[in-house]
PDB file of C-alpha atoms in Angstrom:
ATOM      1  CA  MET A   1      -0.163   0.293   0.149  1.00  0.00           C
ATOM      2  CA  ALA A   2       1.525   3.570  -1.004  1.00  0.00           C
ATOM      3  CA  VAL A   3       0.489   6.448   1.064  1.00  0.00           C
ATOM      4  CA  ILE A   4       0.855  10.057  -0.831  1.00  0.00           C
ATOM      5  CA  ALA A   5       0.790  12.670   1.726  1.00  0.00           C
ATOM      6  CA  ILE A   6      -0.309  16.278   1.850  1.00  0.00           C
ATOM      7  CA  LYS A   7       2.790  18.370   3.278  1.00  0.00           C
ATOM      8  CA  GLU A   8       0.954  21.032   4.509  1.00  0.00           C
ATOM      9  CA  GLU A   9      -1.571  18.892   6.500  1.00  0.00           C
ATOM     10  CA  ALA A  10      -0.864  15.181   7.021  1.00  0.00           C
ATOM     11  CA  SER A  11       0.694  14.300  10.454  1.00  0.00           C
ATOM     12  CA  PRO A  12       5.068  13.657  10.263  1.00  0.00           C
ATOM     13  CA  GLU A  13       3.684  10.010  12.005  1.00  0.00           C
ATOM     14  CA  LEU A  14       2.973   8.534   8.681  1.00  0.00           C
ATOM     15  CA  GLU A  15       6.296   8.035   8.470  1.00  0.00           C
ATOM     16  CA  LYS A  16       6.295   5.707  11.282  1.00  0.00           C
ATOM     17  CA  VAL A  17       3.389   3.527   9.694  1.00  0.00           C
ATOM     18  CA  ALA A  18       3.684   3.966   6.008  1.00  0.00           C
ATOM     19  CA  THR A  19       6.162   1.560   4.263  1.00  0.00           C
ATOM     20  CA  ARG A  20       5.688   3.655   0.502  1.00  0.00           C
ATOM     21  CA  LEU A  21       5.211   7.278   1.716  1.00  0.00           C
ATOM     22  CA  HIS A  22       5.118  10.314  -0.598  1.00  0.00           C
ATOM     23  CA  TRP A  23       5.026  13.816   0.122  1.00  0.00           C
ATOM     24  CA  VAL A  24       3.688  16.366  -1.935  1.00  0.00           C
ATOM     25  CA  SER A  25       2.062  20.034  -1.141  1.00  0.00           C
ATOM     26  CA  LEU A  26      -1.308  21.276  -1.595  1.00  0.00           C
ATOM     27  CA  GLY A  27      -1.715  22.005  -5.121  1.00  0.00           C
ATOM     28  CA  GLU A  28       0.598  19.528  -6.781  1.00  0.00           C
ATOM     29  CA  LEU A  29      -2.386  17.378  -8.790  1.00  0.00           C
ATOM     30  CA  SER A  30      -0.151  16.431 -11.778  1.00  0.00           C
ATOM     31  CA  ARG A  31       2.834  15.127  -9.262  1.00  0.00           C
ATOM     32  CA  THR A  32       0.268  13.121  -7.083  1.00  0.00           C
ATOM     33  CA  LEU A  33      -1.145  11.383 -10.449  1.00  0.00           C
ATOM     34  CA  GLU A  34       2.392  10.377 -11.612  1.00  0.00           C
ATOM     35  CA  LEU A  35       2.791   9.047  -8.386  1.00  0.00           C
ATOM     36  CA  LEU A  36      -0.253   6.906  -8.612  1.00  0.00           C
ATOM     37  CA  HIS A  37       0.633   5.851 -11.689  1.00  0.00           C
ATOM     38  CA  GLN A  38       4.444   4.852 -10.535  1.00  0.00           C
ATOM     39  CA  GLU A  39       2.878   3.220  -7.635  1.00  0.00           C
ATOM     40  CA  GLY A  40       0.227   1.065 -10.147  1.00  0.00           C
ATOM     41  CA  VAL A  41      -2.272   2.010  -8.070  1.00  0.00           C
ATOM     42  CA  THR A  42      -6.164   1.515  -9.367  1.00  0.00           C
ATOM     43  CA  ARG A  43      -8.384   2.098  -6.229  1.00  0.00           C
ATOM     44  CA  ALA A  44      -7.673   4.943  -3.963  1.00  0.00           C
ATOM     45  CA  VAL A  45      -9.186   6.278  -0.278  1.00  0.00           C
ATOM     46  CA  MET A  46      -8.954  10.267   0.512  1.00  0.00           C
ATOM     47  CA  ALA A  47      -8.536  10.421   4.157  1.00  0.00           C
ATOM     48  CA  GLY A  48      -8.288  13.186   6.507  1.00  0.00           C
ATOM     49  CA  GLN A  49      -9.115  16.671   5.634  1.00  0.00           C
ATOM     50  CA  VAL A  50      -7.440  19.861   4.267  1.00  0.00           C
ATOM     51  CA  LYS A  51      -8.858  23.251   5.625  1.00  0.00           C
ATOM     52  CA  HIS A  52     -11.085  25.171   3.087  1.00  0.00           C
ATOM     53  CA  ASN A  53      -9.297  28.261   3.374  1.00  0.00           C
ATOM     54  CA  LYS A  54      -6.208  26.434   2.376  1.00  0.00           C
ATOM     55  CA  ILE A  55      -7.578  24.802  -0.775  1.00  0.00           C
ATOM     56  CA  PHE A  56      -8.700  28.489  -2.337  1.00  0.00           C
ATOM     57  CA  SER A  57      -6.387  30.713  -0.614  1.00  0.00           C
ATOM     58  CA  SER A  58      -2.777  29.697   0.258  1.00  0.00           C
ATOM     59  CA  ILE A  59      -2.260  26.763  -2.471  1.00  0.00           C
ATOM     60  CA  ARG A  60       0.095  27.096  -5.232  1.00  0.00           C
ATOM     61  CA  PRO A  61      -1.574  25.111  -7.719  1.00  0.00           C
ATOM     62  CA  ASP A  62       0.163  23.519 -10.855  1.00  0.00           C
ATOM     63  CA  TRP A  63      -0.789  23.536 -14.449  1.00  0.00           C
ATOM     64  CA  LYS A  64      -3.495  20.639 -13.741  1.00  0.00           C
ATOM     65  CA  LEU A  65      -5.010  21.777 -10.666  1.00  0.00           C
ATOM     66  CA  ALA A  66      -4.957  25.455 -12.029  1.00  0.00           C
ATOM     67  CA  LYS A  67      -7.350  24.258 -14.929  1.00  0.00           C
ATOM     68  CA  LEU A  68      -9.383  22.638 -12.734  1.00  0.00           C
ATOM     69  CA  LEU A  69     -10.077  25.122 -10.482  1.00  0.00           C
ATOM     70  CA  PHE A  70     -11.191  27.798 -13.145  1.00  0.00           C
ATOM     71  CA  SER A  71     -13.500  24.969 -14.617  1.00  0.00           C
ATOM     72  CA  LEU A  72     -15.689  24.918 -11.317  1.00  0.00           C
ATOM     73  CA  PRO A  73     -18.761  26.469 -11.406  1.00  0.00           C
ATOM     74  CA  LEU A  74     -18.795  26.619  -7.691  1.00  0.00           C
ATOM     75  CA  LYS A  75     -15.869  27.634  -5.721  1.00  0.00           C
ATOM     76  CA  ASN A  76     -16.522  25.047  -2.930  1.00  0.00           C
ATOM     77  CA  THR A  77     -14.962  22.158  -1.355  1.00  0.00           C
ATOM     78  CA  ASP A  78     -17.312  19.635  -2.223  1.00  0.00           C
ATOM     79  CA  SER A  79     -17.166  20.706  -6.228  1.00  0.00           C
ATOM     80  CA  LEU A  80     -13.377  20.441  -6.122  1.00  0.00           C
ATOM     81  CA  ILE A  81     -13.451  17.284  -4.866  1.00  0.00           C
ATOM     82  CA  GLY A  82     -15.954  15.802  -6.985  1.00  0.00           C
ATOM     83  CA  ALA A  83     -13.745  17.419  -9.873  1.00  0.00           C
ATOM     84  CA  VAL A  84     -10.688  15.596  -8.414  1.00  0.00           C
ATOM     85  CA  ALA A  85     -12.396  12.344  -8.562  1.00  0.00           C
ATOM     86  CA  ARG A  86     -13.495  12.636 -11.839  1.00  0.00           C
ATOM     87  CA  VAL A  87      -9.767  13.464 -12.819  1.00  0.00           C
ATOM     88  CA  LEU A  88      -8.603  10.648 -10.733  1.00  0.00           C
ATOM     89  CA  GLU A  89     -11.346   8.237 -12.279  1.00  0.00           C
ATOM     90  CA  SER A  90     -10.229   9.702 -16.047  1.00  0.00           C
ATOM     91  CA  GLU A  91      -6.650   8.498 -15.177  1.00  0.00           C
ATOM     92  CA  GLY A  92      -7.965   4.788 -13.907  1.00  0.00           C
ATOM     93  CA  VAL A  93      -7.950   5.424 -10.635  1.00  0.00           C
ATOM     94  CA  GLN A  94     -11.030   4.813  -8.913  1.00  0.00           C
ATOM     95  CA  LEU A  95     -12.029   6.198  -5.302  1.00  0.00           C
ATOM     96  CA  VAL A  96     -13.020   4.198  -2.711  1.00  0.00           C
ATOM     97  CA  ASP A  97     -15.704   5.709  -0.024  1.00  0.00           C
ATOM     98  CA  SER A  98     -13.479   5.623   3.157  1.00  0.00           C
ATOM     99  CA  THR A  99     -16.143   4.522   5.135  1.00  0.00           C
ATOM    100  CA  SER A 100     -16.211   1.170   3.735  1.00  0.00           C
ATOM    101  CA  PHE A 101     -13.302   0.427   6.105  1.00  0.00           C
ATOM    102  CA  LEU A 102     -15.487   1.178   8.893  1.00  0.00           C
ATOM    103  CA  LYS A 103     -18.372  -0.824   8.386  1.00  0.00           C
ATOM    104  CA  PRO A 104     -17.496  -3.469  11.448  1.00  0.00           C
ATOM    105  CA  LEU A 105     -17.442  -0.592  13.459  1.00  0.00           C
ATOM    106  CA  ILE A 106     -20.805   0.715  12.304  1.00  0.00           C
ATOM    107  CA  PRO A 107     -23.612  -0.519  13.929  1.00  0.00           C
ATOM    108  CA  CYS A 108     -26.633  -2.271  11.911  1.00  0.00           C
ATOM    109  CA  SER A 109     -29.798  -0.447  11.512  1.00  0.00           C
ATOM    110  CA  GLY A 110     -32.524  -1.591  13.192  1.00  0.00           C
ATOM    111  CA  ARG A 111     -34.980  -1.376  16.385  1.00  0.00           C
ATOM    112  CA  ALA A 112     -32.652  -0.504  19.482  1.00  0.00           C
ATOM    113  CA  HIS A 113     -33.492  -2.809  22.407  1.00  0.00           C
ATOM    114  CA  ALA A 114     -34.751  -1.380  25.494  1.00  0.00           C
ATOM    115  CA  PRO A 115     -33.017  -2.737  28.406  1.00  0.00           C
ATOM    116  CA  ARG A 116     -34.686  -5.391  30.053  1.00  0.00           C
ATOM    117  CA  ALA A 117     -36.701  -4.250  33.651  1.00  0.00           C
ATOM    118  CA  ARG A 118     -36.135  -6.302  36.477  1.00  0.00           C
TER     119      ARG A 118
END
């Protein structure tokens, strides 16, 4: 498993647990795609959070991300994440829902059982 971590956001603790770790700056979409191809990634999970104000104010986007940002009808986090997901898919990388790894920890739906009266 390979990890691509955002320098400005991810914890340095990742270096202790990830065997194949690549650091990229926020805004380096082209480099991220290169790394995904280099690692042979076909399925990926986005984990963690990038603060909204950093996404639209303090990044230095590469040409691929700049083009993507200009194409967004709405300049918000959801539209950007959706656009990045579409770019990944067009590059052969399927995004997997991060909650799929939490399913064993999430209670099943159904009626709650009331405690028995004694």
